[in-house]
């Protein structure tokens, strides 16, 4: 079983830049983990566009879609005033990132490679 690794606050910008580059073209699922409302998917299997941390506004932004005729609209999920970020590498190119917002709600970003198409 894989162990979660906590990302130091000073490295959040670099972490998300690397994550975005390493997982370009993968599919993303965004799940909200809320103690009061229960776990809920916000997106499932949409193309991952990027994830970033803006230290000035203290917000994590996750972008999905917006890169093809099938998914023409870029959707953004924002986590205000994050308090904790950790990640788990499940397999090569499969990563889960958990971001805890200032309100205590956790967001789970699941990144998976798209299966290769069979040769023609």
PDB file of C-alpha atoms in Angstrom:
ATOM      1  CA  UNK A   1       0.000   0.000   0.000  1.00  0.00           C
ATOM      2  CA  UNK A   2       1.272   3.454  -0.905  1.00  0.00           C
ATOM      3  CA  UNK A   3       2.073   6.072   1.695  1.00  0.00           C
ATOM      4  CA  UNK A   4       0.821   9.667   1.451  1.00  0.00           C
ATOM      5  CA  UNK A   5       3.515  12.343   1.265  1.00  0.00           C
ATOM      6  CA  UNK A   6       2.803  15.810   2.658  1.00  0.00           C
ATOM      7  CA  UNK A   7       3.973  18.761   0.543  1.00  0.00           C
ATOM      8  CA  UNK A   8       5.628  21.619   2.450  1.00  0.00           C
ATOM      9  CA  UNK A   9       3.755  24.916   2.039  1.00  0.00           C
ATOM     10  CA  UNK A  10       6.784  26.629   0.510  1.00  0.00           C
ATOM     11  CA  UNK A  11       6.835  24.068  -2.327  1.00  0.00           C
ATOM     12  CA  UNK A  12       3.134  24.132  -3.294  1.00  0.00           C
ATOM     13  CA  UNK A  13       3.659  26.234  -6.449  1.00  0.00           C
ATOM     14  CA  UNK A  14       6.490  24.011  -7.660  1.00  0.00           C
ATOM     15  CA  UNK A  15       4.544  20.846  -6.771  1.00  0.00           C
ATOM     16  CA  UNK A  16       1.529  21.830  -8.878  1.00  0.00           C
ATOM     17  CA  UNK A  17       3.714  22.973 -11.802  1.00  0.00           C
ATOM     18  CA  UNK A  18       5.404  19.560 -11.838  1.00  0.00           C
ATOM     19  CA  UNK A  19       2.104  17.717 -11.364  1.00  0.00           C
ATOM     20  CA  UNK A  20       0.569  19.583 -14.321  1.00  0.00           C
ATOM     21  CA  UNK A  21       3.514  18.755 -16.583  1.00  0.00           C
ATOM     22  CA  UNK A  22       3.716  15.105 -15.511  1.00  0.00           C
ATOM     23  CA  UNK A  23      -0.014  14.422 -15.951  1.00  0.00           C
ATOM     24  CA  UNK A  24      -0.789  16.385 -19.121  1.00  0.00           C
ATOM     25  CA  UNK A  25      -3.353  14.457 -21.156  1.00  0.00           C
ATOM     26  CA  UNK A  26      -4.495  12.272 -18.267  1.00  0.00           C
ATOM     27  CA  UNK A  27      -8.056  12.004 -17.031  1.00  0.00           C
ATOM     28  CA  UNK A  28      -9.064  13.670 -13.784  1.00  0.00           C
ATOM     29  CA  UNK A  29     -11.745  13.038 -11.208  1.00  0.00           C
ATOM     30  CA  UNK A  30     -12.480  15.591  -8.492  1.00  0.00           C
ATOM     31  CA  UNK A  31     -14.155  14.287  -5.352  1.00  0.00           C
ATOM     32  CA  UNK A  32     -15.261  16.362  -2.359  1.00  0.00           C
ATOM     33  CA  UNK A  33     -14.841  14.688   1.030  1.00  0.00           C
ATOM     34  CA  UNK A  34     -17.183  16.448   3.434  1.00  0.00           C
ATOM     35  CA  UNK A  35     -18.030  15.113   6.891  1.00  0.00           C
ATOM     36  CA  UNK A  36     -21.492  16.736   6.896  1.00  0.00           C
ATOM     37  CA  UNK A  37     -22.609  16.072   3.311  1.00  0.00           C
ATOM     38  CA  UNK A  38     -20.646  12.918   2.573  1.00  0.00           C
ATOM     39  CA  UNK A  39     -18.335  12.194  -0.348  1.00  0.00           C
ATOM     40  CA  UNK A  40     -19.470  13.602  -3.708  1.00  0.00           C
ATOM     41  CA  UNK A  41     -17.920  13.555  -7.185  1.00  0.00           C
ATOM     42  CA  UNK A  42     -17.700  16.937  -8.840  1.00  0.00           C
ATOM     43  CA  UNK A  43     -16.169  15.514 -12.049  1.00  0.00           C
ATOM     44  CA  UNK A  44     -15.300  12.081 -13.359  1.00  0.00           C
ATOM     45  CA  UNK A  45     -12.930  11.281 -16.225  1.00  0.00           C
ATOM     46  CA  UNK A  46     -12.501  14.741 -17.695  1.00  0.00           C
ATOM     47  CA  UNK A  47      -9.220  15.731 -19.372  1.00  0.00           C
ATOM     48  CA  UNK A  48      -6.793  17.220 -16.853  1.00  0.00           C
ATOM     49  CA  UNK A  49      -5.705  20.709 -17.926  1.00  0.00           C
ATOM     50  CA  UNK A  50      -3.681  21.973 -14.953  1.00  0.00           C
ATOM     51  CA  UNK A  51      -3.441  22.521 -11.210  1.00  0.00           C
ATOM     52  CA  UNK A  52      -1.817  25.552  -9.632  1.00  0.00           C
ATOM     53  CA  UNK A  53      -1.353  27.355  -6.344  1.00  0.00           C
ATOM     54  CA  UNK A  54      -1.603  31.155  -6.203  1.00  0.00           C
ATOM     55  CA  UNK A  55       0.153  32.300  -3.011  1.00  0.00           C
ATOM     56  CA  UNK A  56      -1.105  35.880  -3.371  1.00  0.00           C
ATOM     57  CA  UNK A  57      -4.776  34.857  -3.252  1.00  0.00           C
ATOM     58  CA  UNK A  58      -4.004  31.687  -1.230  1.00  0.00           C
ATOM     59  CA  UNK A  59      -6.006  29.439  -3.556  1.00  0.00           C
ATOM     60  CA  UNK A  60      -5.481  26.142  -5.366  1.00  0.00           C
ATOM     61  CA  UNK A  61      -7.087  26.017  -8.817  1.00  0.00           C
ATOM     62  CA  UNK A  62      -7.712  22.758 -10.702  1.00  0.00           C
ATOM     63  CA  UNK A  63      -8.677  23.028 -14.374  1.00  0.00           C
ATOM     64  CA  UNK A  64     -10.300  20.197 -16.353  1.00  0.00           C
ATOM     65  CA  UNK A  65     -11.593  20.054 -19.927  1.00  0.00           C
ATOM     66  CA  UNK A  66     -11.285  22.928 -22.383  1.00  0.00           C
ATOM     67  CA  UNK A  67      -8.931  21.146 -24.745  1.00  0.00           C
ATOM     68  CA  UNK A  68     -11.073  19.510 -27.435  1.00  0.00           C
ATOM     69  CA  UNK A  69     -14.368  19.649 -29.315  1.00  0.00           C
ATOM     70  CA  UNK A  70     -15.677  16.955 -26.966  1.00  0.00           C
ATOM     71  CA  UNK A  71     -14.795  19.014 -23.875  1.00  0.00           C
ATOM     72  CA  UNK A  72     -14.724  22.632 -25.126  1.00  0.00           C
ATOM     73  CA  UNK A  73     -15.319  24.330 -21.771  1.00  0.00           C
ATOM     74  CA  UNK A  74     -12.585  24.653 -19.150  1.00  0.00           C
ATOM     75  CA  UNK A  75     -14.017  23.968 -15.710  1.00  0.00           C
ATOM     76  CA  UNK A  76     -12.171  25.295 -12.668  1.00  0.00           C
ATOM     77  CA  UNK A  77     -12.414  23.979  -9.130  1.00  0.00           C
ATOM     78  CA  UNK A  78     -11.023  26.328  -6.484  1.00  0.00           C
ATOM     79  CA  UNK A  79      -9.920  25.529  -2.937  1.00  0.00           C
ATOM     80  CA  UNK A  80      -9.608  28.678  -0.820  1.00  0.00           C
ATOM     81  CA  UNK A  81      -7.022  28.998   1.935  1.00  0.00           C
ATOM     82  CA  UNK A  82      -5.634  25.458   1.758  1.00  0.00           C
ATOM     83  CA  UNK A  83      -4.163  24.170   4.995  1.00  0.00           C
ATOM     84  CA  UNK A  84      -2.708  20.827   3.885  1.00  0.00           C
ATOM     85  CA  UNK A  85      -1.695  19.158   0.624  1.00  0.00           C
ATOM     86  CA  UNK A  86      -0.549  15.575   0.313  1.00  0.00           C
ATOM     87  CA  UNK A  87      -0.255  13.077  -2.509  1.00  0.00           C
ATOM     88  CA  UNK A  88      -0.022   9.347  -3.077  1.00  0.00           C
ATOM     89  CA  UNK A  89       1.583   7.723  -6.109  1.00  0.00           C
ATOM     90  CA  UNK A  90      -0.409   4.544  -6.694  1.00  0.00           C
ATOM     91  CA  UNK A  91       1.403   3.344  -9.825  1.00  0.00           C
ATOM     92  CA  UNK A  92       3.524   4.970 -12.494  1.00  0.00           C
ATOM     93  CA  UNK A  93       1.453   7.895 -13.838  1.00  0.00           C
ATOM     94  CA  UNK A  94      -1.378   7.342 -11.296  1.00  0.00           C
ATOM     95  CA  UNK A  95      -1.523   9.941  -8.539  1.00  0.00           C
ATOM     96  CA  UNK A  96      -4.071  11.041  -5.942  1.00  0.00           C
ATOM     97  CA  UNK A  97      -3.742  14.534  -4.448  1.00  0.00           C
ATOM     98  CA  UNK A  98      -5.673  15.543  -1.316  1.00  0.00           C
ATOM     99  CA  UNK A  99      -6.124  19.245  -0.605  1.00  0.00           C
ATOM    100  CA  UNK A 100      -7.737  20.403   2.644  1.00  0.00           C
ATOM    101  CA  UNK A 101      -9.406  23.805   2.350  1.00  0.00           C
ATOM    102  CA  UNK A 102      -9.709  26.459   5.028  1.00  0.00           C
ATOM    103  CA  UNK A 103     -13.254  25.273   5.812  1.00  0.00           C
ATOM    104  CA  UNK A 104     -12.007  21.735   6.544  1.00  0.00           C
ATOM    105  CA  UNK A 105     -13.446  20.165   3.381  1.00  0.00           C
ATOM    106  CA  UNK A 106     -10.989  17.919   1.573  1.00  0.00           C
ATOM    107  CA  UNK A 107     -10.794  17.730  -2.208  1.00  0.00           C
ATOM    108  CA  UNK A 108      -9.378  14.584  -3.773  1.00  0.00           C
ATOM    109  CA  UNK A 109      -7.900  14.922  -7.264  1.00  0.00           C
ATOM    110  CA  UNK A 110      -7.447  11.530  -8.933  1.00  0.00           C
ATOM    111  CA  UNK A 111      -5.196  11.522 -12.011  1.00  0.00           C
ATOM    112  CA  UNK A 112      -5.068   8.502 -14.307  1.00  0.00           C
ATOM    113  CA  UNK A 113      -3.549   7.980 -17.761  1.00  0.00           C
ATOM    114  CA  UNK A 114      -5.973   7.522 -20.628  1.00  0.00           C
ATOM    115  CA  UNK A 115      -5.824   4.001 -22.069  1.00  0.00           C
ATOM    116  CA  UNK A 116      -3.974   3.762 -25.353  1.00  0.00           C
ATOM    117  CA  UNK A 117      -6.035   3.129 -28.462  1.00  0.00           C
ATOM    118  CA  UNK A 118      -5.371  -0.155 -30.254  1.00  0.00           C
ATOM    119  CA  UNK A 119      -3.202   0.139 -33.370  1.00  0.00           C
ATOM    120  CA  UNK A 120      -5.097   0.503 -36.666  1.00  0.00           C
TER     121      UNK A 120
END
